[in-house]
């Protein structure tokens, strides 16, 4: 941000499967113009369009969490970061990864913005029989995954896990989402000690138009209300 301040609140953006960091640049740029430092990146092996190294067959929830931890460390070490105000933003699988990772470090992450977070991943993947998995296999018609992804799905209670995060969380979820059912958003809203669930009527998986603008303005408004954007 070009506002003369020496330090800024910072938001790290985590993209969903088959997406890349620049897919969220519209929201990141808007925040930066309003006094919030933002960082978008590509998960290793997270997309066929990724600028990062790594193959999709080596990607899993565990590897993406590891990527995000490195990003958080990097942001925290920057001189122009307000280390007391580092936030996570995540869409779909990136929202799931952000939620799990933020819950590990509530003393370092001041808040989270989760956009249709894919907590359904646990139920979907652990219902599969690994013995029938033929590798590699197509995912969403564009990416190839391997049993590495199945092995990296959490085996612990993810809802108990996120209860450790007692800082603010805002969840945006469409009520017509065919990928992540609204019931998952309700469940994580109940698990987080300090959360707000915003149900977007008529929205599916992936927001556009006025729904996208609502998220952008809502995230920006969060910092404005707290006087964090300078």
mmCIF file of C-alpha atoms in Angstrom:
data_model
loop_
_atom_site.group_PDB
_atom_site.id
_atom_site.type_symbol
_atom_site.label_atom_id
_atom_site.label_comp_id
_atom_site.label_asym_id
_atom_site.label_seq_id
_atom_site.Cartn_x
_atom_site.Cartn_y
_atom_site.Cartn_z
ATOM 1 C CA UNK A 1 0.000 0.000 0.000
ATOM 2 C CA UNK A 2 1.170 3.483 -0.884
ATOM 3 C CA UNK A 3 -0.129 5.322 2.165
ATOM 4 C CA UNK A 4 3.077 6.360 3.912
ATOM 5 C CA UNK A 5 2.751 3.905 6.786
ATOM 6 C CA UNK A 6 5.781 1.880 7.767
ATOM 7 C CA UNK A 7 3.813 -1.271 8.549
ATOM 8 C CA UNK A 8 0.578 -2.738 7.267
ATOM 9 C CA UNK A 9 -1.840 -5.523 8.119
ATOM 10 C CA UNK A 10 -1.271 -8.406 5.709
ATOM 11 C CA UNK A 11 -3.481 -11.010 4.053
ATOM 12 C CA UNK A 12 -2.195 -14.230 2.478
ATOM 13 C CA UNK A 13 -4.469 -15.650 -0.246
ATOM 14 C CA UNK A 14 -4.890 -19.416 -0.729
ATOM 15 C CA UNK A 15 -6.473 -20.546 -3.993
ATOM 16 C CA UNK A 16 -8.637 -23.569 -4.659
ATOM 17 C CA UNK A 17 -7.895 -26.668 -6.712
ATOM 18 C CA UNK A 18 -7.150 -26.021 -10.410
ATOM 19 C CA UNK A 19 -6.880 -22.291 -9.656
ATOM 20 C CA UNK A 20 -3.862 -20.009 -9.164
ATOM 21 C CA UNK A 21 -3.052 -16.996 -7.024
ATOM 22 C CA UNK A 22 -3.810 -14.392 -9.668
ATOM 23 C CA UNK A 23 -7.396 -15.654 -9.841
ATOM 24 C CA UNK A 24 -7.859 -13.717 -6.578
ATOM 25 C CA UNK A 25 -5.946 -10.649 -7.693
ATOM 26 C CA UNK A 26 -9.129 -8.590 -7.992
ATOM 27 C CA UNK A 27 -9.735 -8.781 -4.247
ATOM 28 C CA UNK A 28 -6.034 -8.592 -3.340
ATOM 29 C CA UNK A 29 -5.509 -5.435 -5.409
ATOM 30 C CA UNK A 30 -8.599 -3.772 -3.954
ATOM 31 C CA UNK A 31 -7.335 -4.432 -0.440
ATOM 32 C CA UNK A 32 -3.871 -3.107 -1.288
ATOM 33 C CA UNK A 33 -5.418 0.111 -2.619
ATOM 34 C CA UNK A 34 -7.145 0.428 0.740
ATOM 35 C CA UNK A 35 -4.119 0.067 2.995
ATOM 36 C CA UNK A 36 -3.825 -3.705 3.421
ATOM 37 C CA UNK A 37 -0.764 -5.585 2.185
ATOM 38 C CA UNK A 38 -1.695 -8.705 0.226
ATOM 39 C CA UNK A 39 0.154 -11.742 -1.078
ATOM 40 C CA UNK A 40 -1.082 -14.229 -3.656
ATOM 41 C CA UNK A 41 0.862 -17.342 -4.625
ATOM 42 C CA UNK A 42 0.471 -20.677 -6.381
ATOM 43 C CA UNK A 43 0.492 -23.869 -4.342
ATOM 44 C CA UNK A 44 3.100 -26.364 -5.543
ATOM 45 C CA UNK A 45 1.306 -28.769 -7.862
ATOM 46 C CA UNK A 46 -1.993 -27.026 -7.153
ATOM 47 C CA UNK A 47 -2.935 -26.342 -10.759
ATOM 48 C CA UNK A 48 -1.963 -27.088 -14.326
ATOM 49 C CA UNK A 49 -1.423 -23.318 -14.599
ATOM 50 C CA UNK A 50 0.821 -23.065 -11.525
ATOM 51 C CA UNK A 51 3.959 -20.936 -11.692
ATOM 52 C CA UNK A 52 5.308 -22.817 -8.673
ATOM 53 C CA UNK A 53 7.337 -26.000 -8.946
ATOM 54 C CA UNK A 54 5.917 -29.432 -8.236
ATOM 55 C CA UNK A 55 3.503 -31.832 -9.917
ATOM 56 C CA UNK A 56 -0.173 -32.255 -9.128
ATOM 57 C CA UNK A 57 0.375 -35.967 -8.373
ATOM 58 C CA UNK A 58 2.584 -34.910 -5.448
ATOM 59 C CA UNK A 59 0.094 -32.369 -4.056
ATOM 60 C CA UNK A 60 -2.069 -32.968 -0.985
ATOM 61 C CA UNK A 61 -3.666 -31.061 1.876
ATOM 62 C CA UNK A 62 -0.473 -31.688 3.851
ATOM 63 C CA UNK A 63 1.791 -30.240 1.142
ATOM 64 C CA UNK A 64 -0.420 -27.177 0.740
ATOM 65 C CA UNK A 65 -0.410 -26.591 4.487
ATOM 66 C CA UNK A 66 3.365 -26.778 4.403
ATOM 67 C CA UNK A 67 3.445 -24.245 1.552
ATOM 68 C CA UNK A 68 1.185 -21.904 3.504
ATOM 69 C CA UNK A 69 3.292 -22.154 6.659
ATOM 70 C CA UNK A 70 6.323 -21.035 4.654
ATOM 71 C CA UNK A 71 4.346 -18.123 3.209
ATOM 72 C CA UNK A 72 3.206 -17.039 6.687
ATOM 73 C CA UNK A 73 6.795 -17.150 7.940
ATOM 74 C CA UNK A 74 7.966 -15.086 4.969
ATOM 75 C CA UNK A 75 5.282 -12.442 5.449
ATOM 76 C CA UNK A 76 5.959 -12.216 9.191
ATOM 77 C CA UNK A 77 9.650 -11.550 8.544
ATOM 78 C CA UNK A 78 9.023 -8.606 6.212
ATOM 79 C CA UNK A 79 9.833 -5.208 7.704
ATOM 80 C CA UNK A 80 6.613 -3.615 6.437
ATOM 81 C CA UNK A 81 4.327 -6.247 7.990
ATOM 82 C CA UNK A 82 2.308 -5.512 11.120
ATOM 83 C CA UNK A 83 3.042 -8.909 12.665
ATOM 84 C CA UNK A 84 0.096 -8.561 15.048
ATOM 85 C CA UNK A 85 -2.284 -8.398 12.095
ATOM 86 C CA UNK A 86 -1.608 -11.251 9.683
ATOM 87 C CA UNK A 87 -4.764 -12.738 8.162
ATOM 88 C CA UNK A 88 -5.586 -15.709 5.947
ATOM 89 C CA UNK A 89 -7.990 -15.712 3.010
ATOM 90 C CA UNK A 90 -8.877 -18.971 1.280
ATOM 91 C CA UNK A 91 -11.254 -20.174 -1.413
ATOM 92 C CA UNK A 92 -12.598 -23.755 -1.634
ATOM 93 C CA UNK A 93 -9.706 -26.161 -0.931
ATOM 94 C CA UNK A 94 -7.600 -23.101 -0.103
ATOM 95 C CA UNK A 95 -10.181 -22.203 2.522
ATOM 96 C CA UNK A 96 -9.914 -25.665 4.046
ATOM 97 C CA UNK A 97 -6.116 -25.438 4.060
ATOM 98 C CA UNK A 98 -6.201 -21.932 5.550
ATOM 99 C CA UNK A 99 -8.625 -22.971 8.301
ATOM 100 C CA UNK A 100 -6.558 -25.980 9.355
ATOM 101 C CA UNK A 101 -3.316 -24.013 9.266
ATOM 102 C CA UNK A 102 -4.659 -20.951 11.056
ATOM 103 C CA UNK A 103 -6.012 -23.171 13.826
ATOM 104 C CA UNK A 104 -2.460 -24.362 14.476
ATOM 105 C CA UNK A 105 -1.290 -20.835 15.227
ATOM 106 C CA UNK A 106 -4.028 -18.608 16.718
ATOM 107 C CA UNK A 107 -1.259 -16.574 18.341
ATOM 108 C CA UNK A 108 0.110 -15.636 14.912
ATOM 109 C CA UNK A 109 -3.018 -15.341 12.738
ATOM 110 C CA UNK A 110 -5.360 -12.490 13.655
ATOM 111 C CA UNK A 111 -8.333 -13.637 11.599
ATOM 112 C CA UNK A 112 -9.526 -15.586 8.571
ATOM 113 C CA UNK A 113 -11.801 -15.140 5.563
ATOM 114 C CA UNK A 114 -13.064 -18.478 4.272
ATOM 115 C CA UNK A 115 -14.893 -18.549 0.947
ATOM 116 C CA UNK A 116 -16.940 -21.745 0.397
ATOM 117 C CA UNK A 117 -14.240 -23.675 2.334
ATOM 118 C CA UNK A 118 -14.117 -27.290 1.166
ATOM 119 C CA UNK A 119 -14.475 -29.173 4.447
ATOM 120 C CA UNK A 120 -16.321 -31.773 2.368
ATOM 121 C CA UNK A 121 -12.910 -33.092 1.280
ATOM 122 C CA UNK A 122 -12.640 -35.307 4.361
ATOM 123 C CA UNK A 123 -15.970 -37.055 3.823
ATOM 124 C CA UNK A 124 -15.527 -37.387 0.065
ATOM 125 C CA UNK A 125 -12.026 -38.783 0.088
ATOM 126 C CA UNK A 126 -12.137 -41.016 3.147
ATOM 127 C CA UNK A 127 -15.254 -42.681 1.730
ATOM 128 C CA UNK A 128 -13.106 -43.984 -1.140
ATOM 129 C CA UNK A 129 -11.428 -47.369 -1.214
ATOM 130 C CA UNK A 130 -7.706 -46.772 -1.734
ATOM 131 C CA UNK A 131 -7.304 -50.299 -3.098
ATOM 132 C CA UNK A 132 -9.395 -49.338 -6.133
ATOM 133 C CA UNK A 133 -7.453 -46.181 -6.930
ATOM 134 C CA UNK A 134 -5.731 -46.362 -10.297
ATOM 135 C CA UNK A 135 -2.981 -43.783 -10.492
ATOM 136 C CA UNK A 136 -2.876 -41.160 -11.699
ATOM 137 C CA UNK A 137 -6.547 -40.277 -11.887
ATOM 138 C CA UNK A 138 -8.337 -37.240 -13.256
ATOM 139 C CA UNK A 139 -9.689 -34.620 -10.893
ATOM 140 C CA UNK A 140 -12.348 -32.202 -12.129
ATOM 141 C CA UNK A 141 -11.342 -33.082 -15.669
ATOM 142 C CA UNK A 142 -8.219 -30.912 -15.655
ATOM 143 C CA UNK A 143 -5.759 -32.222 -13.067
ATOM 144 C CA UNK A 144 -4.180 -35.555 -12.294
ATOM 145 C CA UNK A 145 -3.927 -36.643 -8.663
ATOM 146 C CA UNK A 146 -2.484 -39.711 -6.978
ATOM 147 C CA UNK A 147 -2.953 -41.646 -3.762
ATOM 148 C CA UNK A 148 -0.694 -38.978 -2.225
ATOM 149 C CA UNK A 149 -3.749 -36.741 -2.017
ATOM 150 C CA UNK A 150 -5.791 -39.452 -0.287
ATOM 151 C CA UNK A 151 -2.959 -40.101 2.173
ATOM 152 C CA UNK A 152 -2.728 -36.386 2.983
ATOM 153 C CA UNK A 153 -6.395 -35.982 3.954
ATOM 154 C CA UNK A 154 -6.695 -35.327 7.727
ATOM 155 C CA UNK A 155 -7.535 -38.359 9.832
ATOM 156 C CA UNK A 156 -8.313 -36.215 12.889
ATOM 157 C CA UNK A 157 -11.562 -34.411 13.747
ATOM 158 C CA UNK A 158 -11.198 -31.194 11.742
ATOM 159 C CA UNK A 159 -14.062 -29.511 13.606
ATOM 160 C CA UNK A 160 -12.438 -30.122 16.979
ATOM 161 C CA UNK A 161 -9.174 -28.903 15.464
ATOM 162 C CA UNK A 162 -10.517 -25.501 14.389
ATOM 163 C CA UNK A 163 -12.047 -24.826 17.827
ATOM 164 C CA UNK A 164 -8.542 -23.749 18.880
ATOM 165 C CA UNK A 165 -8.839 -20.663 16.671
ATOM 166 C CA UNK A 166 -10.647 -18.042 18.750
ATOM 167 C CA UNK A 167 -9.936 -14.990 16.564
ATOM 168 C CA UNK A 168 -12.511 -13.586 14.095
ATOM 169 C CA UNK A 169 -13.548 -15.728 11.136
ATOM 170 C CA UNK A 170 -15.888 -14.696 8.322
ATOM 171 C CA UNK A 171 -17.347 -17.477 6.166
ATOM 172 C CA UNK A 172 -19.052 -16.906 2.812
ATOM 173 C CA UNK A 173 -21.081 -19.812 1.454
ATOM 174 C CA UNK A 174 -23.555 -20.119 -1.407
ATOM 175 C CA UNK A 175 -26.783 -21.950 -0.619
ATOM 176 C CA UNK A 176 -26.822 -23.572 -4.075
ATOM 177 C CA UNK A 177 -23.238 -24.824 -4.000
ATOM 178 C CA UNK A 178 -23.136 -28.262 -5.706
ATOM 179 C CA UNK A 179 -19.590 -28.977 -4.460
ATOM 180 C CA UNK A 180 -19.647 -27.817 -0.830
ATOM 181 C CA UNK A 181 -23.040 -28.225 0.788
ATOM 182 C CA UNK A 182 -24.244 -25.436 3.067
ATOM 183 C CA UNK A 183 -24.290 -27.928 5.949
ATOM 184 C CA UNK A 184 -20.482 -27.831 6.055
ATOM 185 C CA UNK A 185 -20.464 -24.068 6.480
ATOM 186 C CA UNK A 186 -23.011 -24.359 9.281
ATOM 187 C CA UNK A 187 -20.879 -26.969 11.007
ATOM 188 C CA UNK A 188 -17.657 -24.948 10.893
ATOM 189 C CA UNK A 189 -19.540 -21.826 11.975
ATOM 190 C CA UNK A 190 -20.618 -23.745 15.067
ATOM 191 C CA UNK A 191 -17.076 -24.964 15.690
ATOM 192 C CA UNK A 192 -15.263 -21.622 15.516
ATOM 193 C CA UNK A 193 -15.625 -19.653 18.786
ATOM 194 C CA UNK A 194 -15.829 -16.276 16.984
ATOM 195 C CA UNK A 195 -17.265 -16.591 13.483
ATOM 196 C CA UNK A 196 -19.861 -15.089 11.180
ATOM 197 C CA UNK A 197 -21.492 -17.086 8.415
ATOM 198 C CA UNK A 198 -22.768 -15.108 5.438
ATOM 199 C CA UNK A 199 -25.039 -17.236 3.259
ATOM 200 C CA UNK A 200 -25.135 -15.994 -0.329
ATOM 201 C CA UNK A 201 -28.544 -16.779 -1.762
ATOM 202 C CA UNK A 202 -28.548 -18.436 -5.152
ATOM 203 C CA UNK A 203 -24.755 -18.700 -5.320
ATOM 204 C CA UNK A 204 -22.935 -21.852 -6.356
ATOM 205 C CA UNK A 205 -19.279 -22.823 -6.069
ATOM 206 C CA UNK A 206 -17.303 -19.838 -7.269
ATOM 207 C CA UNK A 207 -18.679 -16.338 -6.901
ATOM 208 C CA UNK A 208 -18.976 -13.841 -9.723
ATOM 209 C CA UNK A 209 -20.549 -10.457 -10.377
ATOM 210 C CA UNK A 210 -22.301 -8.882 -7.399
ATOM 211 C CA UNK A 211 -21.474 -11.867 -5.169
ATOM 212 C CA UNK A 212 -17.763 -11.430 -5.826
ATOM 213 C CA UNK A 213 -18.005 -7.699 -5.150
ATOM 214 C CA UNK A 214 -19.861 -8.407 -1.908
ATOM 215 C CA UNK A 215 -16.969 -10.571 -0.700
ATOM 216 C CA UNK A 216 -14.399 -7.997 -1.791
ATOM 217 C CA UNK A 217 -16.200 -5.142 -0.046
ATOM 218 C CA UNK A 218 -16.915 -7.277 3.011
ATOM 219 C CA UNK A 219 -13.259 -8.177 3.517
ATOM 220 C CA UNK A 220 -12.179 -4.595 2.936
ATOM 221 C CA UNK A 221 -14.884 -3.370 5.307
ATOM 222 C CA UNK A 222 -13.552 -5.669 8.031
ATOM 223 C CA UNK A 223 -10.287 -3.700 8.093
ATOM 224 C CA UNK A 224 -12.040 -0.339 7.773
ATOM 225 C CA UNK A 225 -14.282 -1.031 10.766
ATOM 226 C CA UNK A 226 -11.253 -1.810 12.902
ATOM 227 C CA UNK A 227 -9.198 1.125 11.662
ATOM 228 C CA UNK A 228 -6.500 -1.188 10.352
ATOM 229 C CA UNK A 229 -6.287 0.076 6.790
ATOM 230 C CA UNK A 230 -4.792 3.481 7.553
#
